[in-house]
């Protein structure tokens, strides 16, 4: 933090009073080259950041303001948008029009096909042309494109896990692409900071809640990205379908995503592991587990790592893949900063290398 | 509890100082026709039950003793054995030889094929003839046989969930029997009462641990029972295989088992639900969830219910089934008492109808 | 449950959709002489009990209705009121006027002095004369009066702990009555079932929240009852004051109340323990812990027991008392049923002897 | 992290495989001027740090070795000792003899009076002369002495809370020094990483365990430091006594310490708050809460902050003080680094300013 403020890049965070927003503020405060200049929140406008987030007292000395997208460009060089779905459509357009770089954490620019929005988000996309400029912000798959774009659509928590855990198998077409099952478990912070009965402590504690079975909005992102990988260098491998069940588990943070697929070729455990080790070689934030240990979110809490493990179930001809990440970091704020680092030309891990908090 | 003690059936519980043992004591104390006369525990022999289980102070007034199988028959009419795997082989034989009825909670008499024990339990079964007398103690599938036998092999927690959640589909052969995936989540009490690092609070809290992926000993029970259902009235439907991943979740009690399979016929949601409603009609302890709600262990805590839900994922041609039960009750002690009630000719629900504890 | 319904006492529960209400329904269902005929809930009127409380599916087969106090007497013999504070004033009056017995779980009739209501509840008591008929429903202190009254004001969770843990010392005036400190910890179900930010899972988990320091409404109940004990047979021992801090802890159920006071006489540990053993001799629901073990709510979960321990701190001339109970059972629903049993002439423990759920 | 390794101070951590040790490794890895060169662990000697602490994979690339105190000085410039109590006696002596600076996290050098060790630690202190060189490592009270010493005895978690929450009141003698009650609650990581029944998940979850009532070894530290403050500039204010009850609560990390004392002077809430604001003015790691909010460990998780709040209970003439800190950071590893920064002449907050992790 020796850099003087004058050299830093000014950052605005919109929608900063939710949990992902709070993490953006925490990570920006720890970043040597970023300077937080604006934080917006509709419901907390006028409140000190430290009164909404007492953990940031002594760290962030700002006041939340109401969102005014057209005013942002004057006060910040780059924009991080953590707004609810459909609220980013216009905000992104305004920022791009002002020539600013944007990382959008909503789903508003994640799907390549504008036609997918009515089905999954009950909304018509108002800017299909901007959609074509958007890059899906998973650095492990789209690093080069992120470097060149002005608009990154930063992936959600479940898709980051689901895509990274199956990417090597999909890219090599070693699995039946219609047999993929993803059973995902999320800590309750994934549901946001607005109180509601399912997240009321006595309901969510000592509870395991499957929800939106086969209908979660993160499904099309996973199928899109795995489908793109599977099609590389081939005329037709057919679309990927994923049977996806998210569960609410009694933890604050963390996602564990357990994936299943039928192998189309006879592979042994060593070959499977090699496949993953090769695919993720040099990736700073993907850690392939040692031996036969499975990934576990307790080792990534508060960090930007995605831990992966891959397991052969020879009896059933299946592969089991496990991904663990912190839904608010690699699944949200950390990943957005990672993409921003790439866009700004900083080393990708800048400000993101702190270890997870264990226990 | 108005029945006088003299009319009651005397019960011995062996291996009573573990969590399942504690539940047997609790349930027997609440049972109108059973009288607990002996409790054994190797490591707590000589201790008052109330010093090992302070929650039973004022409820159970006995002292743990060392196990002496040959002495049990004189002091009890029926035996409930909650011993570790392989420790029940001999104890069961001794009790049967004395002409007593036995409910064994271990796996020692659950698998029909003696040949399966070396592979899954690293042990040769010393009494293959007794194995043929044993009835798999899931009343919903084997009620009539339980009524006639002297030896019930009471199912484990994961198999009870896994079998009940797929039984209607297997019996009607509506799914690809080789496509079954079961992703099961268990509270930590399922691991028993012996401290070890994975169950140390700071390791298990805010943690989700997949373990024994594709290798858990409960797999053959599930495949055996679903296979038997699938073969009914048909020459050959081929064996069932299950890809099974158990997870340790930060709860005390409860199992949630999420199951997946490819449908072999085009069914709608209503037909699926009807199938389950018909199959479990009249079953007092199976509760099919209303509407599209998924089963959740928070509603069965401390009770003998197994809650089920079934969900169509039309996009992928899959069915998702969910089972929730209390691993120590319907997954252990309650199920054993349920079978014992049947063996003794009592109404099956005697002493088992208390509601779950919520929240 | 062999009694035929016709012999049973008909019970109405008003305000039954909260957590304490749910426990009343659970306990009444398990009670051999009570028959639940009416359940009311303003916000869930028209809903099946099993849709609001899925754990009661197959146990309670009723529908919530809106409260109509004047209609209750025709449909029930006794009334259990679990309404919010100030909502019981009129409901109690209506029931008493109809000649019915009432157990009121609110604070509306707990304080002997009508003058205390404006200060602690910001309300003027509309029925000071009825207040004089009310008996504070702690059977361990007021059993005879409960037997004779038509109106029991059932104590709250913190006061039950705080009073029982200091009663023997107050009655014998062995402590400085102005030195009492009670540091109480409650599971989140104590805050009720209405979602709000402090009870949102990610806020309440891995959190310890002191609240209403020195200002909690349960303080006057504790001071009233300990003061009455201290004044027995003495002209003036002066009022009791209690420094009271409640805390919200990340558990579903349970209260642990740790109390401190300066001893006014030199006592040893054995004498302290004897004092408690004598005072609570014959009390079925008070369990004095063995040896130097401290009480812990994990041993009373779901049960009507209050576990107590008393500890000498000779270095500082202080006594430390510990009480543990289930806030929804001995701290609410169970205690109300216990008083109702006394009012109706049943054995006090009828329907209440089930062991706690451990773990 | 721009400093080259050659300029860094080499650090050895002894006893590094426990939870506090893991935090030392995490914090050193994030420190710009420290270079970890040695980590020792008796039970994990020979294992990679990343296999014992998978959260440090990709962060710490070392192997645990057995402790060899005499070899440490050659390989490190400063020593951080996180050994069990009584194991630091000799290790400290060896390091000091070699002329190295030492921060010892055990209690072996915390008590000024060698005579206190037999009573509280059942051990005779072998180096009473070294004890006189030791400085109690609470920077907020002993900053100047820490700067000059070679041996810092870093305070434990409970004492840091208990001392900081009463220091202003003790220093001004505004409370009856014999009336202090501290009711402390700790997350389970405070019990260390060795499995045992009280820390087994199903025992510690949904549980609140008071332990070592009036007998905890941290009591003499608190009395010593508050006594020193009270005696400043006065001939005799008499010794401080503290009635202290620690509790185990179902959290991973965090201490909440609720303190009580009788005021000896009539003060209002504003004056109390001013007293604390003045006393801790300029302290980077002490945050006095705003308004009437109480401190809560959820806001300091993973950070080096100690949050404080002070509350007047006018009715009883008492003051209630609340301290919240992370037992592994400000209560152990962070505080040690803070002292080390002072010893080495770095800005005190170097490497310690990261915000807590919320939620």
mmCIF file of N, CA, C and O in Angstrom, chain A residues 302-331:
data_model
loop_
_atom_site.group_PDB
_atom_site.id
_atom_site.type_symbol
_atom_site.label_atom_id
_atom_site.label_comp_id
_atom_site.label_asym_id
_atom_site.label_seq_id
_atom_site.Cartn_x
_atom_site.Cartn_y
_atom_site.Cartn_z
ATOM 1 N N UNK A 302 -12.726 -17.155 2.166
ATOM 2 C CA UNK A 302 -12.155 -15.817 2.097
ATOM 3 C C UNK A 302 -11.077 -15.649 1.039
ATOM 4 O O UNK A 302 -10.555 -14.555 0.854
ATOM 5 N N UNK A 303 -10.750 -16.725 0.326
ATOM 6 C CA UNK A 303 -9.685 -16.648 -0.677
ATOM 7 C C UNK A 303 -10.256 -16.766 -2.076
ATOM 8 O O UNK A 303 -11.428 -17.094 -2.267
ATOM 9 N N UNK A 304 -9.414 -16.517 -3.066
ATOM 10 C CA UNK A 304 -9.856 -16.554 -4.461
ATOM 11 C C UNK A 304 -9.587 -17.906 -5.121
ATOM 12 O O UNK A 304 -9.729 -18.048 -6.332
ATOM 13 N N UNK A 305 -9.214 -18.891 -4.331
ATOM 14 C CA UNK A 305 -8.913 -20.192 -4.925
ATOM 15 C C UNK A 305 -10.175 -20.988 -5.260
ATOM 16 O O UNK A 305 -11.195 -20.891 -4.579
ATOM 17 N N UNK A 306 -10.081 -21.783 -6.317
ATOM 18 C CA UNK A 306 -11.057 -22.832 -6.583
ATOM 19 C C UNK A 306 -10.305 -24.150 -6.466
ATOM 20 O O UNK A 306 -9.416 -24.428 -7.277
ATOM 21 N N UNK A 307 -10.631 -24.938 -5.470
ATOM 22 C CA UNK A 307 -9.985 -26.235 -5.296
ATOM 23 C C UNK A 307 -10.769 -27.294 -6.062
ATOM 24 O O UNK A 307 -12.004 -27.298 -6.044
ATOM 25 N N UNK A 308 -10.045 -28.163 -6.728
ATOM 26 C CA UNK A 308 -10.680 -29.204 -7.546
ATOM 27 C C UNK A 308 -10.148 -30.579 -7.201
ATOM 28 O O UNK A 308 -8.978 -30.731 -6.861
ATOM 29 N N UNK A 309 -11.016 -31.573 -7.326
ATOM 30 C CA UNK A 309 -10.545 -32.958 -7.272
ATOM 31 C C UNK A 309 -11.358 -33.781 -8.262
ATOM 32 O O UNK A 309 -12.496 -33.445 -8.587
ATOM 33 N N UNK A 310 -10.742 -34.847 -8.752
ATOM 34 C CA UNK A 310 -11.402 -35.697 -9.742
ATOM 35 C C UNK A 310 -11.213 -37.146 -9.326
ATOM 36 O O UNK A 310 -10.124 -37.548 -8.897
ATOM 37 N N UNK A 311 -12.289 -37.918 -9.390
ATOM 38 C CA UNK A 311 -12.301 -39.272 -8.835
ATOM 39 C C UNK A 311 -12.952 -40.236 -9.817
ATOM 40 O O UNK A 311 -14.063 -39.986 -10.288
ATOM 41 N N UNK A 312 -12.286 -41.328 -10.063
ATOM 42 C CA UNK A 312 -12.846 -42.361 -10.930
ATOM 43 C C UNK A 312 -13.727 -43.306 -10.121
ATOM 44 O O UNK A 312 -13.330 -43.757 -9.042
ATOM 45 N N UNK A 313 -14.927 -43.573 -10.612
ATOM 46 C CA UNK A 313 -15.751 -44.632 -10.017
ATOM 47 C C UNK A 313 -15.817 -45.756 -11.048
ATOM 48 O O UNK A 313 -16.727 -45.828 -11.864
ATOM 49 N N UNK A 314 -14.834 -46.619 -10.997
ATOM 50 C CA UNK A 314 -14.675 -47.623 -12.053
ATOM 51 C C UNK A 314 -15.870 -48.575 -12.134
ATOM 52 O O UNK A 314 -16.293 -48.964 -13.229
ATOM 53 N N UNK A 315 -16.431 -48.923 -10.960
ATOM 54 C CA UNK A 315 -17.562 -49.851 -10.938
ATOM 55 C C UNK A 315 -18.691 -49.402 -11.854
ATOM 56 O O UNK A 315 -19.368 -50.211 -12.487
ATOM 57 N N UNK A 316 -18.936 -48.084 -11.869
ATOM 58 C CA UNK A 316 -20.090 -47.598 -12.614
ATOM 59 C C UNK A 316 -19.695 -46.867 -13.890
ATOM 60 O O UNK A 316 -20.554 -46.300 -14.570
ATOM 61 N N UNK A 317 -18.392 -46.881 -14.197
ATOM 62 C CA UNK A 317 -17.956 -46.195 -15.407
ATOM 63 C C UNK A 317 -18.158 -44.695 -15.362
ATOM 64 O O UNK A 317 -18.381 -44.047 -16.390
ATOM 65 N N UNK A 318 -18.108 -44.151 -14.157
ATOM 66 C CA UNK A 318 -18.392 -42.723 -13.980
ATOM 67 C C UNK A 318 -17.182 -41.979 -13.459
ATOM 68 O O UNK A 318 -16.275 -42.565 -12.862
ATOM 69 N N UNK A 319 -17.225 -40.684 -13.684
ATOM 70 C CA UNK A 319 -16.245 -39.812 -13.073
ATOM 71 C C UNK A 319 -16.994 -38.887 -12.117
ATOM 72 O O UNK A 319 -18.111 -38.458 -12.402
ATOM 73 N N UNK A 320 -16.376 -38.646 -10.970
ATOM 74 C CA UNK A 320 -16.942 -37.714 -10.000
ATOM 75 C C UNK A 320 -15.953 -36.557 -9.872
ATOM 76 O O UNK A 320 -14.767 -36.786 -9.613
ATOM 77 N N UNK A 321 -16.443 -35.350 -10.093
ATOM 78 C CA UNK A 321 -15.569 -34.179 -9.953
ATOM 79 C C UNK A 321 -16.091 -33.312 -8.818
ATOM 80 O O UNK A 321 -17.291 -33.205 -8.609
ATOM 81 N N UNK A 322 -15.163 -32.713 -8.084
ATOM 82 C CA UNK A 322 -15.553 -31.893 -6.948
ATOM 83 C C UNK A 322 -14.866 -30.539 -7.050
ATOM 84 O O UNK A 322 -13.647 -30.472 -7.278
ATOM 85 N N UNK A 323 -15.649 -29.484 -6.905
ATOM 86 C CA UNK A 323 -15.093 -28.133 -6.882
ATOM 87 C C UNK A 323 -15.516 -27.456 -5.598
ATOM 88 O O UNK A 323 -16.658 -27.593 -5.153
ATOM 89 N N UNK A 324 -14.589 -26.713 -5.007
ATOM 90 C CA UNK A 324 -14.889 -25.949 -3.792
ATOM 91 C C UNK A 324 -14.368 -24.540 -3.974
ATOM 92 O O UNK A 324 -13.222 -24.343 -4.394
ATOM 93 N N UNK A 325 -15.216 -23.570 -3.683
ATOM 94 C CA UNK A 325 -14.785 -22.174 -3.764
ATOM 95 C C UNK A 325 -15.593 -21.352 -2.775
ATOM 96 O O UNK A 325 -16.583 -21.822 -2.217
ATOM 97 N N UNK A 326 -15.120 -20.139 -2.536
ATOM 98 C CA UNK A 326 -15.870 -19.209 -1.705
ATOM 99 C C UNK A 326 -16.816 -18.453 -2.629
ATOM 100 O O UNK A 326 -16.370 -17.738 -3.530
ATOM 101 N N UNK A 327 -18.101 -18.626 -2.387
ATOM 102 C CA UNK A 327 -19.095 -18.027 -3.278
ATOM 103 C C UNK A 327 -18.974 -16.513 -3.374
ATOM 104 O O UNK A 327 -19.349 -15.926 -4.393
ATOM 105 N N UNK A 328 -18.443 -15.873 -2.348
ATOM 106 C CA UNK A 328 -18.338 -14.413 -2.386
ATOM 107 C C UNK A 328 -16.996 -13.936 -2.943
ATOM 108 O O UNK A 328 -16.839 -12.766 -3.236
ATOM 109 N N UNK A 329 -16.038 -14.840 -3.091
ATOM 110 C CA UNK A 329 -14.726 -14.420 -3.596
ATOM 111 C C UNK A 329 -14.547 -14.971 -5.023
ATOM 112 O O UNK A 329 -14.945 -14.316 -5.977
ATOM 113 N N UNK A 330 -14.038 -16.185 -5.162
ATOM 114 C CA UNK A 330 -13.905 -16.717 -6.531
ATOM 115 C C UNK A 330 -15.280 -16.803 -7.196
ATOM 116 O O UNK A 330 -15.394 -16.760 -8.417
ATOM 117 N N UNK A 331 -16.338 -16.903 -6.389
ATOM 118 C CA UNK A 331 -17.691 -16.942 -6.957
ATOM 119 C C UNK A 331 -18.311 -15.576 -7.146
ATOM 120 O O UNK A 331 -19.465 -15.491 -7.560
#
